[in-house]
Structure formats: C-alpha cells, structure tokens
PDB file of N, CA and C in Angstrom:
ATOM      1  N   MET A   1       3.742  10.280  -1.019  1.00 83.00           N
ATOM      2  CA  MET A   1       3.887   9.702  -2.320  1.00 83.00           C
ATOM      3  C   MET A   1       4.192  10.854  -3.264  1.00 83.00           C
ATOM      4  N   ASP A   2       5.293  10.730  -3.986  1.00 81.00           N
ATOM      5  CA  ASP A   2       5.677  11.780  -4.923  1.00 81.00           C
ATOM      6  C   ASP A   2       5.207  11.430  -6.324  1.00 81.00           C
ATOM      7  N   VAL A   3       4.723  12.423  -7.036  1.00 78.00           N
ATOM      8  CA  VAL A   3       4.253  12.263  -8.408  1.00 78.00           C
ATOM      9  C   VAL A   3       5.232  12.994  -9.320  1.00 78.00           C
ATOM     10  N   TYR A   4       5.788  12.284 -10.279  1.00 76.00           N
ATOM     11  CA  TYR A   4       6.737  12.873 -11.223  1.00 76.00           C
ATOM     12  C   TYR A   4       6.120  12.905 -12.614  1.00 76.00           C
ATOM     13  N   GLN A   5       6.286  14.023 -13.299  1.00 77.00           N
ATOM     14  CA  GLN A   5       5.844  14.202 -14.681  1.00 77.00           C
ATOM     15  C   GLN A   5       7.057  14.639 -15.497  1.00 77.00           C
ATOM     16  N   GLN A   6       7.414  13.868 -16.498  1.00 73.00           N
ATOM     17  CA  GLN A   6       8.544  14.195 -17.364  1.00 73.00           C
ATOM     18  C   GLN A   6       9.821  14.438 -16.556  1.00 73.00           C
ATOM     19  N   GLY A   7      10.052  13.624 -15.534  1.00 69.00           N
ATOM     20  CA  GLY A   7      11.266  13.701 -14.744  1.00 69.00           C
ATOM     21  C   GLY A   7      11.275  14.764 -13.662  1.00 69.00           C
ATOM     22  N   MET A   8      10.208  15.550 -13.542  1.00 75.00           N
ATOM     23  CA  MET A   8      10.152  16.590 -12.516  1.00 75.00           C
ATOM     24  C   MET A   8       9.050  16.261 -11.512  1.00 75.00           C
ATOM     25  N   GLN A   9       9.330  16.515 -10.244  1.00 80.00           N
ATOM     26  CA  GLN A   9       8.319  16.262  -9.222  1.00 80.00           C
ATOM     27  C   GLN A   9       7.198  17.275  -9.385  1.00 80.00           C
ATOM     28  N   ALA A  10       5.992  16.780  -9.668  1.00 80.00           N
ATOM     29  CA  ALA A  10       4.850  17.647  -9.908  1.00 80.00           C
ATOM     30  C   ALA A  10       3.963  17.780  -8.669  1.00 80.00           C
ATOM     31  N   ASP A  11       4.039  16.803  -7.774  1.00 83.00           N
ATOM     32  CA  ASP A  11       3.164  16.822  -6.614  1.00 83.00           C
ATOM     33  C   ASP A  11       3.738  15.896  -5.556  1.00 83.00           C
ATOM     34  N   SER A  12       3.338  16.109  -4.321  1.00 85.00           N
ATOM     35  CA  SER A  12       3.668  15.216  -3.217  1.00 85.00           C
ATOM     36  C   SER A  12       2.386  15.040  -2.416  1.00 85.00           C
ATOM     37  N   ILE A  13       1.960  13.805  -2.257  1.00 87.00           N
ATOM     38  CA  ILE A  13       0.668  13.509  -1.645  1.00 87.00           C
ATOM     39  C   ILE A  13       0.901  12.840  -0.292  1.00 87.00           C
ATOM     40  N   ASP A  14       0.366  13.430   0.766  1.00 90.00           N
ATOM     41  CA  ASP A  14       0.451  12.857   2.102  1.00 90.00           C
ATOM     42  C   ASP A  14      -0.544  11.710   2.188  1.00 90.00           C
ATOM     43  N   ARG A  15      -0.071  10.496   2.399  1.00 88.00           N
ATOM     44  CA  ARG A  15      -0.955   9.325   2.450  1.00 88.00           C
ATOM     45  C   ARG A  15      -1.585   9.111   3.819  1.00 88.00           C
ATOM     46  N   HIS A  16      -1.145   9.836   4.837  1.00 91.00           N
ATOM     47  CA  HIS A  16      -1.685   9.623   6.179  1.00 91.00           C
ATOM     48  C   HIS A  16      -3.221   9.662   6.241  1.00 91.00           C
ATOM     49  N   PRO A  17      -3.877  10.651   5.620  1.00 93.00           N
ATOM     50  CA  PRO A  17      -5.348  10.696   5.722  1.00 93.00           C
ATOM     51  C   PRO A  17      -6.056   9.507   5.065  1.00 93.00           C
ATOM     52  N   PHE A  18      -5.312   8.672   4.354  1.00 94.00           N
ATOM     53  CA  PHE A  18      -5.908   7.551   3.637  1.00 94.00           C
ATOM     54  C   PHE A  18      -5.566   6.208   4.288  1.00 94.00           C
ATOM     55  N   LEU A  19      -4.923   6.243   5.462  1.00 92.00           N
ATOM     56  CA  LEU A  19      -4.534   5.029   6.178  1.00 92.00           C
ATOM     57  C   LEU A  19      -5.483   4.745   7.334  1.00 92.00           C
ATOM     58  N   ALA A  20      -5.695   3.472   7.594  1.00 92.00           N
ATOM     59  CA  ALA A  20      -6.456   3.043   8.777  1.00 92.00           C
ATOM     60  C   ALA A  20      -5.774   1.802   9.343  1.00 92.00           C
ATOM     61  N   ILE A  21      -5.476   1.831  10.634  1.00 89.00           N
ATOM     62  CA  ILE A  21      -4.896   0.678  11.317  1.00 89.00           C
ATOM     63  C   ILE A  21      -5.984   0.106  12.211  1.00 89.00           C
ATOM     64  N   SER A  22      -6.252  -1.183  12.052  1.00 90.00           N
ATOM     65  CA  SER A  22      -7.259  -1.865  12.871  1.00 90.00           C
ATOM     66  C   SER A  22      -6.561  -2.872  13.769  1.00 90.00           C
ATOM     67  N   ILE A  23      -6.862  -2.796  15.077  1.00 87.00           N
ATOM     68  CA  ILE A  23      -6.369  -3.761  16.054  1.00 87.00           C
ATOM     69  C   ILE A  23      -7.606  -4.342  16.729  1.00 87.00           C
ATOM     70  N   THR A  24      -7.740  -5.646  16.681  1.00 87.00           N
ATOM     71  CA  THR A  24      -8.894  -6.312  17.285  1.00 87.00           C
ATOM     72  C   THR A  24      -9.064  -5.861  18.733  1.00 87.00           C
ATOM     73  N   GLY A  25     -10.271  -5.392  19.049  1.00 84.00           N
ATOM     74  CA  GLY A  25     -10.579  -4.964  20.404  1.00 84.00           C
ATOM     75  C   GLY A  25     -10.347  -3.487  20.675  1.00 84.00           C
ATOM     76  N   TYR A  26      -9.895  -2.731  19.667  1.00 83.00           N
ATOM     77  CA  TYR A  26      -9.623  -1.300  19.817  1.00 83.00           C
ATOM     78  C   TYR A  26     -10.289  -0.539  18.681  1.00 83.00           C
ATOM     79  N   PRO A  27     -10.571   0.760  18.887  1.00 86.00           N
ATOM     80  CA  PRO A  27     -11.102   1.554  17.778  1.00 86.00           C
ATOM     81  C   PRO A  27     -10.047   1.698  16.679  1.00 86.00           C
ATOM     82  N   ASP A  28     -10.499   1.852  15.449  1.00 89.00           N
ATOM     83  CA  ASP A  28      -9.569   2.055  14.339  1.00 89.00           C
ATOM     84  C   ASP A  28      -8.725   3.302  14.577  1.00 89.00           C
ATOM     85  N   ILE A  29      -7.493   3.245  14.126  1.00 89.00           N
ATOM     86  CA  ILE A  29      -6.585   4.382  14.206  1.00 89.00           C
ATOM     87  C   ILE A  29      -6.484   4.978  12.814  1.00 89.00           C
ATOM     88  N   THR A  30      -6.822   6.256  12.701  1.00 92.00           N
ATOM     89  CA  THR A  30      -6.692   6.963  11.431  1.00 92.00           C
ATOM     90  C   THR A  30      -5.790   8.170  11.664  1.00 92.00           C
ATOM     91  N   PHE A  31      -5.495   8.896  10.603  1.00 90.00           N
ATOM     92  CA  PHE A  31      -4.558  10.012  10.697  1.00 90.00           C
ATOM     93  C   PHE A  31      -5.092  11.209   9.917  1.00 90.00           C
ATOM     94  N   THR A  32      -4.852  12.394  10.453  1.00 87.00           N
ATOM     95  CA  THR A  32      -5.170  13.607   9.710  1.00 87.00           C
ATOM     96  C   THR A  32      -3.915  14.177   9.056  1.00 87.00           C
ATOM     97  N   GLY A  33      -2.751  13.663   9.437  1.00 85.00           N
ATOM     98  CA  GLY A  33      -1.467  14.078   8.894  1.00 85.00           C
ATOM     99  C   GLY A  33      -0.365  13.342   9.623  1.00 85.00           C
ATOM    100  N   PRO A  34       0.903  13.664   9.324  1.00 83.00           N
ATOM    101  CA  PRO A  34       2.015  13.004  10.006  1.00 83.00           C
ATOM    102  C   PRO A  34       1.944  13.228  11.519  1.00 83.00           C
ATOM    103  N   GLU A  35       2.063  12.151  12.272  1.00 79.00           N
ATOM    104  CA  GLU A  35       2.030  12.189  13.731  1.00 79.00           C
ATOM    105  C   GLU A  35       0.751  12.818  14.280  1.00 79.00           C
ATOM    106  N   GLU A  36      -0.334  12.743  13.522  1.00 82.00           N
ATOM    107  CA  GLU A  36      -1.630  13.294  13.929  1.00 82.00           C
ATOM    108  C   GLU A  36      -2.677  12.184  13.866  1.00 82.00           C
ATOM    109  N   GLN A  37      -2.561  11.222  14.796  1.00 83.00           N
ATOM    110  CA  GLN A  37      -3.464  10.089  14.790  1.00 83.00           C
ATOM    111  C   GLN A  37      -4.769  10.406  15.500  1.00 83.00           C
ATOM    112  N   VAL A  38      -5.814   9.681  15.108  1.00 86.00           N
ATOM    113  CA  VAL A  38      -7.140   9.806  15.693  1.00 86.00           C
ATOM    114  C   VAL A  38      -7.568   8.395  16.094  1.00 86.00           C
ATOM    115  N   GLY A  39      -8.105   8.246  17.299  1.00 82.00           N
ATOM    116  CA  GLY A  39      -8.643   6.956  17.720  1.00 82.00           C
ATOM    117  C   GLY A  39      -7.756   6.191  18.679  1.00 82.00           C
ATOM    118  N   TYR A  40      -6.522   6.653  18.895  1.00 77.00           N
ATOM    119  CA  TYR A  40      -5.649   5.997  19.863  1.00 77.00           C
ATOM    120  C   TYR A  40      -4.572   6.979  20.302  1.00 77.00           C
ATOM    121  N   ASP A  41      -4.232   6.953  21.570  1.00 75.00           N
ATOM    122  CA  ASP A  41      -3.248   7.885  22.124  1.00 75.00           C
ATOM    123  C   ASP A  41      -1.914   7.169  22.327  1.00 75.00           C
ATOM    124  N   PHE A  42      -1.040   7.231  21.319  1.00 74.00           N
ATOM    125  CA  PHE A  42       0.263   6.579  21.415  1.00 74.00           C
ATOM    126  C   PHE A  42       1.128   7.218  22.503  1.00 74.00           C
ATOM    127  N   GLU A  43       0.942   8.515  22.746  1.00 75.00           N
ATOM    128  CA  GLU A  43       1.737   9.194  23.780  1.00 75.00           C
ATOM    129  C   GLU A  43       1.433   8.628  25.169  1.00 75.00           C
ATOM    130  N   ALA A  44       0.190   8.225  25.399  1.00 76.00           N
ATOM    131  CA  ALA A  44      -0.163   7.617  26.682  1.00 76.00           C
ATOM    132  C   ALA A  44       0.584   6.296  26.863  1.00 76.00           C
ATOM    133  N   ASP A  45       0.772   5.546  25.781  1.00 75.00           N
ATOM    134  CA  ASP A  45       1.526   4.297  25.861  1.00 75.00           C
ATOM    135  C   ASP A  45       2.969   4.554  26.281  1.00 75.00           C
ATOM    136  N   GLU A  46       3.551   5.645  25.793  1.00 75.00           N
ATOM    137  CA  GLU A  46       4.940   5.973  26.137  1.00 75.00           C
ATOM    138  C   GLU A  46       5.090   6.294  27.622  1.00 75.00           C
ATOM    139  N   LYS A  47       4.006   6.745  28.254  1.00 80.00           N
ATOM    140  CA  LYS A  47       4.038   7.102  29.672  1.00 80.00           C
ATOM    141  C   LYS A  47       3.568   5.962  30.570  1.00 80.00           C
ATOM    142  N   ALA A  48       3.174   4.841  29.979  1.00 78.00           N
ATOM    143  CA  ALA A  48       2.650   3.714  30.749  1.00 78.00           C
ATOM    144  C   ALA A  48       3.736   3.117  31.645  1.00 78.00           C
ATOM    145  N   GLU A  49       3.305   2.579  32.783  1.00 80.00           N
ATOM    146  CA  GLU A  49       4.256   1.951  33.713  1.00 80.00           C
ATOM    147  C   GLU A  49       4.972   0.774  33.067  1.00 80.00           C
ATOM    148  N   ASP A  50       4.237  -0.032  32.294  1.00 80.00           N
ATOM    149  CA  ASP A  50       4.820  -1.185  31.622  1.00 80.00           C
ATOM    150  C   ASP A  50       4.581  -1.039  30.120  1.00 80.00           C
ATOM    151  N   GLU A  51       5.436  -0.280  29.468  1.00 77.00           N
ATOM    152  CA  GLU A  51       5.278   0.022  28.039  1.00 77.00           C
ATOM    153  C   GLU A  51       5.237  -1.245  27.194  1.00 77.00           C
ATOM    154  N   ILE A  52       5.892  -2.300  27.635  1.00 81.00           N
ATOM    155  CA  ILE A  52       5.955  -3.555  26.867  1.00 81.00           C
ATOM    156  C   ILE A  52       4.576  -4.177  26.697  1.00 81.00           C
ATOM    157  N   GLN A  53       3.649  -3.885  27.595  1.00 77.00           N
ATOM    158  CA  GLN A  53       2.304  -4.456  27.515  1.00 77.00           C
ATOM    159  C   GLN A  53       1.326  -3.598  26.712  1.00 77.00           C
ATOM    160  N   THR A  54       1.736  -2.436  26.251  1.00 82.00           N
ATOM    161  CA  THR A  54       0.829  -1.545  25.537  1.00 82.00           C
ATOM    162  C   THR A  54       0.570  -2.052  24.122  1.00 82.00           C
ATOM    163  N   PRO A  55      -0.606  -1.767  23.574  1.00 79.00           N
ATOM    164  CA  PRO A  55      -0.904  -2.198  22.201  1.00 79.00           C
ATOM    165  C   PRO A  55       0.095  -1.659  21.176  1.00 79.00           C
ATOM    166  N   SER A  56       0.534  -0.415  21.328  1.00 79.00           N
ATOM    167  CA  SER A  56       1.453   0.126  20.323  1.00 79.00           C
ATOM    168  C   SER A  56       2.795  -0.601  20.361  1.00 79.00           C
ATOM    169  N   PHE A  57       3.331  -0.875  21.549  1.00 80.00           N
ATOM    170  CA  PHE A  57       4.593  -1.616  21.628  1.00 80.00           C
ATOM    171  C   PHE A  57       4.415  -3.001  21.020  1.00 80.00           C
ATOM    172  N   ARG A  58       3.357  -3.677  21.415  1.00 81.00           N
ATOM    173  CA  ARG A  58       3.116  -5.043  20.930  1.00 81.00           C
ATOM    174  C   ARG A  58       2.888  -5.064  19.423  1.00 81.00           C
ATOM    175  N   MET A  59       2.228  -4.025  18.885  1.00 78.00           N
ATOM    176  CA  MET A  59       1.990  -3.958  17.441  1.00 78.00           C
ATOM    177  C   MET A  59       3.310  -3.803  16.690  1.00 78.00           C
ATOM    178  N   PHE A  60       4.142  -2.834  17.117  1.00 79.00           N
ATOM    179  CA  PHE A  60       5.382  -2.572  16.397  1.00 79.00           C
ATOM    180  C   PHE A  60       6.434  -3.646  16.653  1.00 79.00           C
ATOM    181  N   ALA A  61       6.270  -4.433  17.712  1.00 82.00           N
ATOM    182  CA  ALA A  61       7.171  -5.552  17.978  1.00 82.00           C
ATOM    183  C   ALA A  61       6.722  -6.811  17.223  1.00 82.00           C
ATOM    184  N   GLY A  62       5.584  -6.723  16.535  1.00 81.00           N
ATOM    185  CA  GLY A  62       5.091  -7.851  15.753  1.00 81.00           C
ATOM    186  C   GLY A  62       4.422  -8.930  16.580  1.00 81.00           C
ATOM    187  N   GLU A  63       4.002  -8.602  17.798  1.00 82.00           N
ATOM    188  CA  GLU A  63       3.406  -9.601  18.689  1.00 82.00           C
ATOM    189  C   GLU A  63       1.911  -9.810  18.465  1.00 82.00           C
ATOM    190  N   LEU A  64       1.259  -8.937  17.751  1.00 82.00           N
ATOM    191  CA  LEU A  64      -0.199  -9.031  17.612  1.00 82.00           C
ATOM    192  C   LEU A  64      -0.646  -9.819  16.390  1.00 82.00           C
ATOM    193  N   GLY A  65       0.270 -10.140  15.507  1.00 83.00           N
ATOM    194  CA  GLY A  65      -0.036 -10.990  14.349  1.00 83.00           C
ATOM    195  C   GLY A  65      -1.255 -10.535  13.567  1.00 83.00           C
ATOM    196  N   ASP A  66      -2.193 -11.470  13.356  1.00 86.00           N
ATOM    197  CA  ASP A  66      -3.386 -11.197  12.549  1.00 86.00           C
ATOM    198  C   ASP A  66      -4.389 -10.270  13.222  1.00 86.00           C
ATOM    199  N   ALA A  67      -4.153  -9.880  14.475  1.00 86.00           N
ATOM    200  CA  ALA A  67      -5.056  -8.952  15.160  1.00 86.00           C
ATOM    201  C   ALA A  67      -4.889  -7.534  14.639  1.00 86.00           C
ATOM    202  N   VAL A  68      -3.853  -7.309  13.807  1.00 87.00           N
ATOM    203  CA  VAL A  68      -3.584  -5.979  13.247  1.00 87.00           C
ATOM    204  C   VAL A  68      -3.718  -6.038  11.729  1.00 87.00           C
ATOM    205  N   SER A  69      -4.409  -5.055  11.184  1.00 90.00           N
ATOM    206  CA  SER A  69      -4.457  -4.915   9.723  1.00 90.00           C
ATOM    207  C   SER A  69      -4.341  -3.434   9.379  1.00 90.00           C
ATOM    208  N   VAL A  70      -3.760  -3.173   8.235  1.00 90.00           N
ATOM    209  CA  VAL A  70      -3.597  -1.803   7.758  1.00 90.00           C
ATOM    210  C   VAL A  70      -4.281  -1.706   6.402  1.00 90.00           C
ATOM    211  N   THR A  71      -5.103  -0.675   6.255  1.00 93.00           N
ATOM    212  CA  THR A  71      -5.807  -0.444   5.002  1.00 93.00           C
ATOM    213  C   THR A  71      -5.367   0.891   4.426  1.00 93.00           C
ATOM    214  N   VAL A  72      -5.053   0.895   3.143  1.00 93.00           N
ATOM    215  CA  VAL A  72      -4.792   2.142   2.421  1.00 93.00           C
ATOM    216  C   VAL A  72      -5.980   2.341   1.489  1.00 93.00           C
ATOM    217  N   HIS A  73      -6.671   3.445   1.639  1.00 93.00           N
ATOM    218  CA  HIS A  73      -7.854   3.734   0.819  1.00 93.00           C
ATOM    219  C   HIS A  73      -7.406   4.397  -0.493  1.00 93.00           C
ATOM    220  N   TRP A  74      -6.827   3.569  -1.372  1.00 90.00           N
ATOM    221  CA  TRP A  74      -6.273   4.079  -2.635  1.00 90.00           C
ATOM    222  C   TRP A  74      -7.322   4.783  -3.481  1.00 90.00           C
ATOM    223  N   ASP A  75      -8.576   4.317  -3.414  1.00 91.00           N
ATOM    224  CA  ASP A  75      -9.633   4.897  -4.249  1.00 91.00           C
ATOM    225  C   ASP A  75      -9.966   6.337  -3.856  1.00 91.00           C
ATOM    226  N   ARG A  76      -9.532   6.798  -2.696  1.00 92.00           N
ATOM    227  CA  ARG A  76      -9.801   8.177  -2.268  1.00 92.00           C
ATOM    228  C   ARG A  76      -8.642   9.121  -2.575  1.00 92.00           C
ATOM    229  N   ILE A  77      -7.501   8.587  -3.026  1.00 89.00           N
ATOM    230  CA  ILE A  77      -6.326   9.424  -3.305  1.00 89.00           C
ATOM    231  C   ILE A  77      -6.424   9.949  -4.731  1.00 89.00           C
ATOM    232  N   GLU A  78      -6.401  11.263  -4.858  1.00 87.00           N
ATOM    233  CA  GLU A  78      -6.467  11.886  -6.180  1.00 87.00           C
ATOM    234  C   GLU A  78      -5.058  12.064  -6.729  1.00 87.00           C
ATOM    235  N   VAL A  79      -4.682  11.168  -7.636  1.00 79.00           N
ATOM    236  CA  VAL A  79      -3.370  11.226  -8.280  1.00 79.00           C
ATOM    237  C   VAL A  79      -3.584  11.788  -9.677  1.00 79.00           C
ATOM    238  N   PRO A  80      -2.822  12.828 -10.045  1.00 76.00           N
ATOM    239  CA  PRO A  80      -3.009  13.399 -11.383  1.00 76.00           C
ATOM    240  C   PRO A  80      -2.636  12.383 -12.463  1.00 76.00           C
ATOM    241  N   PRO A  81      -3.331  12.431 -13.600  1.00 78.00           N
ATOM    242  CA  PRO A  81      -2.989  11.500 -14.686  1.00 78.00           C
ATOM    243  C   PRO A  81      -1.573  11.788 -15.189  1.00 78.00           C
ATOM    244  N   LEU A  82      -0.877  10.728 -15.564  1.00 74.00           N
ATOM    245  CA  LEU A  82       0.484  10.890 -16.076  1.00 74.00           C
ATOM    246  C   LEU A  82       0.459  11.412 -17.507  1.00 74.00           C
ATOM    247  N   ARG A  83       1.434  12.261 -17.810  1.00 77.00           N
ATOM    248  CA  ARG A  83       1.585  12.791 -19.167  1.00 77.00           C
ATOM    249  C   ARG A  83       2.855  12.204 -19.771  1.00 77.00           C
ATOM    250  N   GLY A  84       2.909  12.160 -21.075  1.00 74.00           N
ATOM    251  CA  GLY A  84       4.137  11.759 -21.762  1.00 74.00           C
ATOM    252  C   GLY A  84       4.380  10.264 -21.712  1.00 74.00           C
ATOM    253  N   GLU A  85       5.638   9.878 -21.867  1.00 76.00           N
ATOM    254  CA  GLU A  85       6.014   8.480 -21.929  1.00 76.00           C
ATOM    255  C   GLU A  85       6.012   7.850 -20.536  1.00 76.00           C
ATOM    256  N   VAL A  86       5.591   6.606 -20.473  1.00 76.00           N
ATOM    257  CA  VAL A  86       5.557   5.862 -19.223  1.00 76.00           C
ATOM    258  C   VAL A  86       6.836   5.035 -19.129  1.00 76.00           C
ATOM    259  N   ALA A  87       7.488   5.033 -17.957  1.00 77.00           N
ATOM    260  CA  ALA A  87       8.680   4.211 -17.759  1.00 77.00           C
ATOM    261  C   ALA A  87       8.291   2.738 -17.853  1.00 77.00           C
ATOM    262  N   ARG A  88       9.166   1.962 -18.472  1.00 82.00           N
ATOM    263  CA  ARG A  88       8.913   0.532 -18.637  1.00 82.00           C
ATOM    264  C   ARG A  88      10.063  -0.263 -18.009  1.00 82.00           C
ATOM    265  N   GLU A  89       9.846  -1.554 -17.846  1.00 87.00           N
ATOM    266  CA  GLU A  89      10.867  -2.408 -17.243  1.00 87.00           C
ATOM    267  C   GLU A  89      12.210  -2.221 -17.953  1.00 87.00           C
ATOM    268  N   GLY A  90      13.264  -2.016 -17.148  1.00 87.00           N
ATOM    269  CA  GLY A  90      14.603  -1.816 -17.690  1.00 87.00           C
ATOM    270  C   GLY A  90      14.974  -0.355 -17.865  1.00 87.00           C
ATOM    271  N   ASP A  91      13.995   0.557 -17.783  1.00 84.00           N
ATOM    272  CA  ASP A  91      14.262   1.996 -17.943  1.00 84.00           C
ATOM    273  C   ASP A  91      14.896   2.573 -16.681  1.00 84.00           C
ATOM    274  N   VAL A  92      15.753   3.575 -16.877  1.00 83.00           N
ATOM    275  CA  VAL A  92      16.309   4.375 -15.791  1.00 83.00           C
ATOM    276  C   VAL A  92      15.992   5.824 -16.138  1.00 83.00           C
ATOM    277  N   VAL A  93      15.436   6.555 -15.185  1.00 78.00           N
ATOM    278  CA  VAL A  93      15.062   7.945 -15.446  1.00 78.00           C
ATOM    279  C   VAL A  93      15.715   8.864 -14.425  1.00 78.00           C
ATOM    280  N   ALA A  94      15.983  10.102 -14.851  1.00 75.00           N
ATOM    281  CA  ALA A  94      16.505  11.124 -13.943  1.00 75.00           C
ATOM    282  C   ALA A  94      15.318  11.884 -13.372  1.00 75.00           C
ATOM    283  N   LEU A  95      15.303  12.053 -12.069  1.00 72.00           N
ATOM    284  CA  LEU A  95      14.219  12.760 -11.392  1.00 72.00           C
ATOM    285  C   LEU A  95      14.748  14.096 -10.909  1.00 72.00           C
ATOM    286  N   ARG A  96      14.244  15.152 -11.477  1.00 66.00           N
ATOM    287  CA  ARG A  96      14.655  16.487 -11.047  1.00 66.00           C
ATOM    288  C   ARG A  96      13.750  16.909  -9.907  1.00 66.00           C
ATOM    289  N   PRO A  97      14.314  17.266  -8.787  1.00 64.00           N
ATOM    290  CA  PRO A  97      13.529  17.515  -7.575  1.00 64.00           C
ATOM    291  C   PRO A  97      12.940  18.919  -7.497  1.00 64.00           C
ATOM    292  N   LEU A  98      12.108  19.092  -6.495  1.00 60.00           N
ATOM    293  CA  LEU A  98      11.633  20.422  -6.135  1.00 60.00           C
ATOM    294  C   LEU A  98      12.809  21.196  -5.547  1.00 60.00           C
ATOM    295  N   PRO A  99      12.766  22.520  -5.526  1.00 66.00           N
ATOM    296  CA  PRO A  99      13.858  23.300  -4.941  1.00 66.00           C
ATOM    297  C   PRO A  99      14.168  22.846  -3.513  1.00 66.00           C
ATOM    298  N   GLY A 100      15.457  22.739  -3.201  1.00 67.00           N
ATOM    299  CA  GLY A 100      15.871  22.333  -1.872  1.00 67.00           C
ATOM    300  C   GLY A 100      16.079  20.838  -1.716  1.00 67.00           C
ATOM    301  N   HIS A 101      15.783  20.064  -2.739  1.00 65.00           N
ATOM    302  CA  HIS A 101      15.995  18.622  -2.711  1.00 65.00           C
ATOM    303  C   HIS A 101      17.066  18.265  -3.732  1.00 65.00           C
ATOM    304  N   PHE A 102      17.613  17.051  -3.650  1.00 66.00           N
ATOM    305  CA  PHE A 102      18.643  16.691  -4.606  1.00 66.00           C
ATOM    306  C   PHE A 102      18.114  15.734  -5.664  1.00 66.00           C
ATOM    307  N   GLU A 103      18.821  15.652  -6.784  1.00 70.00           N
ATOM    308  CA  GLU A 103      18.397  14.852  -7.928  1.00 70.00           C
ATOM    309  C   GLU A 103      18.662  13.371  -7.672  1.00 70.00           C
ATOM    310  N   HIS A 104      17.778  12.534  -8.193  1.00 73.00           N
ATOM    311  CA  HIS A 104      17.910  11.080  -8.096  1.00 73.00           C
ATOM    312  C   HIS A 104      17.827  10.498  -9.500  1.00 73.00           C
ATOM    313  N   THR A 105      18.346   9.301  -9.650  1.00 78.00           N
ATOM    314  CA  THR A 105      17.976   8.485 -10.802  1.00 78.00           C
ATOM    315  C   THR A 105      17.181   7.321 -10.240  1.00 78.00           C
ATOM    316  N   ALA A 106      16.269   6.839 -11.024  1.00 77.00           N
ATOM    317  CA  ALA A 106      15.414   5.745 -10.559  1.00 77.00           C
ATOM    318  C   ALA A 106      15.305   4.699 -11.650  1.00 77.00           C
ATOM    319  N   GLU A 107      15.405   3.435 -11.233  1.00 78.00           N
ATOM    320  CA  GLU A 107      15.157   2.336 -12.146  1.00 78.00           C
ATOM    321  C   GLU A 107      13.667   2.029 -12.127  1.00 78.00           C
ATOM    322  N   TYR A 108      13.190   1.380 -13.158  1.00 75.00           N
ATOM    323  CA  TYR A 108      11.791   0.969 -13.222  1.00 75.00           C
ATOM    324  C   TYR A 108      11.465   0.132 -11.992  1.00 75.00           C
ATOM    325  N   GLY A 109      10.299   0.368 -11.361  1.00 75.00           N
ATOM    326  CA  GLY A 109       9.856  -0.402 -10.208  1.00 75.00           C
ATOM    327  C   GLY A 109       9.875   0.429  -8.948  1.00 75.00           C
ATOM    328  N   TYR A 110       9.775  -0.232  -7.820  1.00 74.00           N
ATOM    329  CA  TYR A 110       9.709   0.438  -6.526  1.00 74.00           C
ATOM    330  C   TYR A 110      11.042   1.083  -6.189  1.00 74.00           C
ATOM    331  N   GLN A 111      10.986   2.334  -5.713  1.00 71.00           N
ATOM    332  CA  GLN A 111      12.174   3.049  -5.260  1.00 71.00           C
ATOM    333  C   GLN A 111      11.867   3.683  -3.918  1.00 71.00           C
ATOM    334  N   ASP A 112      12.805   3.610  -2.978  1.00 73.00           N
ATOM    335  CA  ASP A 112      12.640   4.240  -1.678  1.00 73.00           C
ATOM    336  C   ASP A 112      13.758   5.242  -1.518  1.00 73.00           C
ATOM    337  N   PHE A 113      13.401   6.543  -1.561  1.00 65.00           N
ATOM    338  CA  PHE A 113      14.396   7.595  -1.454  1.00 65.00           C
ATOM    339  C   PHE A 113      14.393   8.228  -0.074  1.00 65.00           C
ATOM    340  N   GLU A 114      13.761   7.560   0.883  1.00 66.00           N
ATOM    341  CA  GLU A 114      13.700   8.122   2.240  1.00 66.00           C
ATOM    342  C   GLU A 114      15.102   8.204   2.809  1.00 66.00           C
ATOM    343  N   LEU A 115      15.393   9.347   3.397  1.00 54.00           N
ATOM    344  CA  LEU A 115      16.740   9.576   3.931  1.00 54.00           C
ATOM    345  C   LEU A 115      16.818   9.257   5.388  1.00 54.00           C
TER     346      LEU A 115
END
C-alpha cells in the first residue's frame, strides 16, 4: 500500500504481515512478507502427485467457497496521517514517484498501478 503526501510517495507499507487466510480444517495462513507464508507449505502442494486436489489449487480455483476467508488486520497497520488537501470525488492528482519509478495521474477512488 503506497502512501502519498502532496502528490509524492511518502511511504510504502507491506500488507503481508497483516493478512490471514483461513481455510476450514487447516491452520490459518499468515505472512511475514511477500512469498513468506507461515502455517501452510504451498511449495509442497506444487510437488504433490495430484496438484488439483491440494487446498491451494482448490482455493485459487474458487472451489472452496465459504470454507475460505481472508482477514486484513487494518487496525494494526500504522498509516501516517495525511497532510494538506484531501482528494475529493472528481479530482485528478499527479503522483510523483520514488526514484526509479514513473509518474502516474490518479482519479479519485481506487487505483491499481500494478504492472
């Protein structure tokens, strides 16, 4: 999650440590960082004889339905308070990136800049 202050990226917060995936009948899956899960071995599923029957395949294929839930512990994420003017509906802002990244413009609301 990127935090912008006055059009400049002020922080980038890794949300992995704040996620928990629950699958009925299995221990919760948490993360210490990207691709650093705790509580389930996804790599073992990749080596399984019948990968289609593994919980991870079935979860990402949407076969487990309500047996899967994802929780984001928003109350544990320390987001710095915003300074200056707050973007409002209809606003478009220029986002100046950290060095090595390119500039974006963003409309008010959800934006996905994943490449």
